[in-house]
PDB file of C-alpha atoms in Angstrom:
ATOM      1  CA  MET A 171      87.311-243.510 177.653  1.00 67.00           C
ATOM      2  CA  THR A 172      88.329-244.338 174.031  1.00 90.00           C
ATOM      3  CA  TYR A 173      91.305-243.310 171.925  1.00 96.00           C
ATOM      4  CA  ARG A 174      90.708-240.988 169.155  1.00 95.00           C
ATOM      5  CA  PRO A 175      93.087-240.303 166.315  1.00 96.00           C
ATOM      6  CA  PHE A 176      94.530-236.601 165.717  1.00 95.00           C
ATOM      7  CA  TYR A 177      96.788-235.391 163.185  1.00 94.00           C
ATOM      8  CA  SER A 178      99.596-232.703 163.295  1.00 91.00           C
ATOM      9  CA  PRO A 179     100.056-231.212 159.990  1.00 92.00           C
ATOM     10  CA  GLY A 180     103.128-229.301 161.347  1.00 89.00           C
ATOM     11  CA  TYR A 181     105.078-232.825 161.723  1.00 91.00           C
ATOM     12  CA  SER A 182     102.977-234.802 159.131  1.00 93.00           C
ATOM     13  CA  ALA A 183     102.285-237.181 162.556  1.00 94.00           C
ATOM     14  CA  LEU A 184      99.493-239.114 163.612  1.00 95.00           C
ATOM     15  CA  PHE A 185      98.770-239.607 167.357  1.00 96.00           C
ATOM     16  CA  PHE A 186      96.240-241.093 169.532  1.00 97.00           C
ATOM     17  CA  SER A 187      94.673-239.523 172.748  1.00 96.00           C
ATOM     18  CA  THR A 188      91.885-239.707 175.204  1.00 94.00           C
ATOM     19  CA  ASP A 189      91.747-235.829 175.583  1.00 91.00           C
ATOM     20  CA  PRO A 190      89.244-234.042 172.933  1.00 85.00           C
ATOM     21  CA  ALA A 191      91.099-231.067 173.338  1.00 84.00           C
ATOM     22  CA  ALA A 192      94.421-232.931 172.390  1.00 83.00           C
ATOM     23  CA  SER A 193      96.954-230.888 170.546  1.00 85.00           C
ATOM     24  CA  GLU A 194     100.840-230.924 169.538  1.00 83.00           C
ATOM     25  CA  ARG A 195     101.681-230.165 173.044  1.00 86.00           C
ATOM     26  CA  VAL A 196     101.866-233.810 173.506  1.00 90.00           C
ATOM     27  CA  PHE A 197     105.106-233.812 171.625  1.00 90.00           C
ATOM     28  CA  SER A 198     106.873-231.508 174.045  1.00 87.00           C
ATOM     29  CA  GLY A 199     106.577-233.633 177.260  1.00 82.00           C
ATOM     30  CA  ALA A 200     109.699-234.087 179.138  1.00 82.00           C
ATOM     31  CA  CYS A 201     109.463-238.037 179.180  1.00 95.00           C
ATOM     32  CA  ASN A 202     108.640-240.109 176.367  1.00 97.00           C
ATOM     33  CA  VAL A 203     109.130-243.923 175.970  1.00 98.00           C
ATOM     34  CA  PHE A 204     109.714-246.227 172.773  1.00 98.00           C
ATOM     35  CA  VAL A 205     108.316-249.492 173.102  1.00 97.00           C
ATOM     36  CA  CYS A 206     107.980-252.448 170.397  1.00 94.00           C
ATOM     37  CA  GLY A 207     106.463-255.244 172.255  1.00 89.00           C
ATOM     38  CA  ALA A 208     103.614-255.908 174.316  1.00 90.00           C
ATOM     39  CA  LEU A 209     103.314-252.373 175.559  1.00 95.00           C
ATOM     40  CA  GLN A 210     102.338-250.995 172.172  1.00 95.00           C
ATOM     41  CA  ASN A 211      98.596-252.388 173.301  1.00 96.00           C
ATOM     42  CA  PRO A 212      96.919-249.389 174.902  1.00 96.00           C
ATOM     43  CA  ALA A 213      95.019-251.726 177.079  1.00 95.00           C
ATOM     44  CA  GLU A 214      98.374-253.150 178.313  1.00 95.00           C
ATOM     45  CA  MET A 215      99.730-249.817 179.150  1.00 97.00           C
ATOM     46  CA  SER A 216      96.537-248.404 180.540  1.00 96.00           C
ATOM     47  CA  ALA A 217      96.528-251.341 182.963  1.00 96.00           C
ATOM     48  CA  LEU A 218     100.134-250.915 183.867  1.00 97.00           C
ATOM     49  CA  LEU A 219      99.939-247.203 184.373  1.00 97.00           C
ATOM     50  CA  GLY A 220      96.291-246.546 185.474  1.00 96.00           C
ATOM     51  CA  LEU A 221      95.724-243.969 183.028  1.00 95.00           C
ATOM     52  CA  GLU A 222      95.671-243.473 179.250  1.00 96.00           C
ATOM     53  CA  PRO A 223      98.541-241.386 178.097  1.00 96.00           C
ATOM     54  CA  PRO A 224      98.774-240.341 174.511  1.00 97.00           C
ATOM     55  CA  PHE A 225     100.660-242.225 171.977  1.00 97.00           C
ATOM     56  CA  ALA A 226     101.977-242.154 168.621  1.00 97.00           C
ATOM     57  CA  PRO A 227     103.106-244.877 166.012  1.00 98.00           C
ATOM     58  CA  ALA A 228     106.767-244.505 165.612  1.00 98.00           C
ATOM     59  CA  VAL A 229     110.033-245.921 163.973  1.00 96.00           C
ATOM     60  CA  ALA A 230     113.660-246.466 165.477  1.00 95.00           C
ATOM     61  CA  THR A 231     116.374-246.752 162.750  1.00 93.00           C
ATOM     62  CA  GLY A 232     119.163-249.195 163.607  1.00 92.00           C
ATOM     63  CA  TYR A 233     117.463-251.605 165.699  1.00 93.00           C
ATOM     64  CA  ARG A 234     115.942-255.013 165.484  1.00 92.00           C
ATOM     65  CA  ARG A 235     113.682-257.501 167.323  1.00 91.00           C
ATOM     66  CA  SER A 236     115.286-260.423 168.622  1.00 91.00           C
ATOM     67  CA  VAL A 237     113.397-263.286 170.544  1.00 90.00           C
ATOM     68  CA  GLU A 238     116.033-265.376 172.619  1.00 89.00           C
ATOM     69  CA  ARG A 239     115.489-268.284 175.073  1.00 89.00           C
ATOM     70  CA  VAL A 240     116.151-266.844 178.983  1.00 85.00           C
ATOM     71  CA  ASP A 241     115.517-269.551 181.856  1.00 86.00           C
ATOM     72  CA  GLY A 242     113.572-271.708 179.696  1.00 90.00           C
ATOM     73  CA  ARG A 243     111.325-269.400 178.303  1.00 86.00           C
ATOM     74  CA  GLU A 244     111.316-267.058 175.081  1.00 88.00           C
ATOM     75  CA  VAL A 245     111.856-263.280 175.845  1.00 84.00           C
ATOM     76  CA  PRO A 246     111.802-260.538 173.239  1.00 86.00           C
ATOM     77  CA  PHE A 247     114.278-257.998 172.993  1.00 90.00           C
ATOM     78  CA  MET A 248     115.213-254.608 171.255  1.00 93.00           C
ATOM     79  CA  VAL A 249     118.824-255.158 170.040  1.00 92.00           C
ATOM     80  CA  ASP A 250     121.144-252.229 168.713  1.00 89.00           C
ATOM     81  CA  ASP A 251     122.036-253.066 164.980  1.00 86.00           C
ATOM     82  CA  ALA A 252     123.395-249.602 163.955  1.00 76.00           C
ATOM     83  CA  GLY A 253     125.887-251.332 161.835  1.00 75.00           C
ATOM     84  CA  ASP A 254     122.762-251.887 159.309  1.00 79.00           C
ATOM     85  CA  PRO A 255     120.922-248.448 159.059  1.00 74.00           C
ATOM     86  CA  ARG A 256     118.481-250.667 156.940  1.00 83.00           C
ATOM     87  CA  ASN A 257     116.896-251.942 159.762  1.00 89.00           C
ATOM     88  CA  VAL A 258     114.122-250.041 161.066  1.00 92.00           C
ATOM     89  CA  LEU A 259     111.964-251.017 163.915  1.00 94.00           C
ATOM     90  CA  THR A 260     108.358-250.248 164.294  1.00 96.00           C
ATOM     91  CA  GLY A 261     106.447-249.411 167.694  1.00 97.00           C
ATOM     92  CA  VAL A 262     104.918-246.683 169.474  1.00 97.00           C
ATOM     93  CA  VAL A 263     106.126-243.433 171.365  1.00 98.00           C
ATOM     94  CA  TRP A 264     103.997-243.111 174.726  1.00 98.00           C
ATOM     95  CA  LEU A 265     104.037-239.292 175.039  1.00 97.00           C
ATOM     96  CA  ASP A 266     104.288-236.712 177.839  1.00 94.00           C
ATOM     97  CA  LEU A 267     104.678-239.419 180.725  1.00 96.00           C
ATOM     98  CA  THR A 268     105.432-238.435 184.455  1.00 95.00           C
ATOM     99  CA  ARG A 269     108.392-239.609 186.304  1.00 96.00           C
ATOM    100  CA  GLU A 270     106.091-241.912 188.247  1.00 97.00           C
ATOM    101  CA  ASN A 271     104.796-243.456 185.064  1.00 97.00           C
ATOM    102  CA  LEU A 272     108.565-244.112 183.978  1.00 97.00           C
ATOM    103  CA  GLU A 273     108.939-245.851 187.136  1.00 97.00           C
ATOM    104  CA  ARG A 274     106.132-248.467 186.590  1.00 97.00           C
ATOM    105  CA  ILE A 275     107.313-249.026 182.996  1.00 98.00           C
ATOM    106  CA  GLU A 276     110.772-249.594 184.176  1.00 97.00           C
ATOM    107  CA  SER A 277     109.576-252.169 187.036  1.00 96.00           C
ATOM    108  CA  LEU A 278     108.138-254.410 184.035  1.00 94.00           C
ATOM    109  CA  GLU A 279     111.090-253.696 181.513  1.00 95.00           C
ATOM    110  CA  LEU A 280     113.981-253.752 183.640  1.00 95.00           C
ATOM    111  CA  GLY A 281     112.860-256.607 185.813  1.00 90.00           C
ATOM    112  CA  GLY A 282     114.868-259.716 185.507  1.00 86.00           C
ATOM    113  CA  GLY A 283     118.169-257.569 184.605  1.00 90.00           C
ATOM    114  CA  PHE A 284     117.997-258.365 180.961  1.00 90.00           C
ATOM    115  CA  ARG A 285     117.620-254.925 179.734  1.00 93.00           C
ATOM    116  CA  GLU A 286     119.002-251.318 180.272  1.00 96.00           C
ATOM    117  CA  ARG A 287     117.705-248.203 179.400  1.00 97.00           C
ATOM    118  CA  ILE A 288     118.848-245.985 176.793  1.00 97.00           C
ATOM    119  CA  SER A 289     117.900-242.713 174.767  1.00 97.00           C
ATOM    120  CA  ILE A 290     117.260-242.882 171.446  1.00 96.00           C
ATOM    121  CA  GLU A 291     115.906-240.932 168.511  1.00 95.00           C
ATOM    122  CA  ALA A 292     112.215-242.064 167.286  1.00 96.00           C
ATOM    123  CA  ARG A 293     110.736-240.593 164.475  1.00 96.00           C
ATOM    124  CA  ILE A 294     107.022-239.807 164.291  1.00 96.00           C
ATOM    125  CA  GLY A 295     106.074-238.638 160.880  1.00 92.00           C
ATOM    126  CA  GLU A 296     108.505-236.077 160.432  1.00 92.00           C
ATOM    127  CA  LEU A 297     109.360-235.298 163.818  1.00 94.00           C
ATOM    128  CA  LYS A 298     112.439-236.653 165.505  1.00 95.00           C
ATOM    129  CA  LEU A 299     111.736-237.316 169.199  1.00 94.00           C
ATOM    130  CA  THR A 300     114.188-238.242 172.134  1.00 96.00           C
ATOM    131  CA  ALA A 301     112.967-241.255 173.960  1.00 97.00           C
ATOM    132  CA  TYR A 302     113.882-243.834 176.564  1.00 98.00           C
ATOM    133  CA  THR A 303     113.484-247.285 175.452  1.00 97.00           C
ATOM    134  CA  TYR A 304     114.713-250.932 176.843  1.00 97.00           C
ATOM    135  CA  VAL A 305     117.531-252.734 174.804  1.00 95.00           C
ATOM    136  CA  LYS A 306     119.154-256.253 175.583  1.00 91.00           C
ATOM    137  CA  LYS A 307     122.293-255.782 178.087  1.00 88.00           C
TER     138      LYS A 307
END
């Protein structure tokens, strides 16, 4: 199926879904995940999860990207940089995920022991949403 854009006037938020009956209900799911690397790509996430969850472009304030060498290869990280509120990291929030979806994402994000899961406040349009993300340990 193909992702289609939807707009929430109440939140001034753009989101994408394969469900033709998509609504703002996607913002009220129990589990959301902010990503800022390869898992922003819907094809990558769909391959990992075996489904096409809704997502929205988002920002996380107080974070930045960092690429570091680990075991001879370059690894991208999301790094807490709350000391500089000008830092705003762009990414996407995958919305309304299940516990099983989260476990699959974490098998990738937490593999190698370089990252840890935290909860952040991501912004989608005018909506502030709690989401898990994965930062450098």
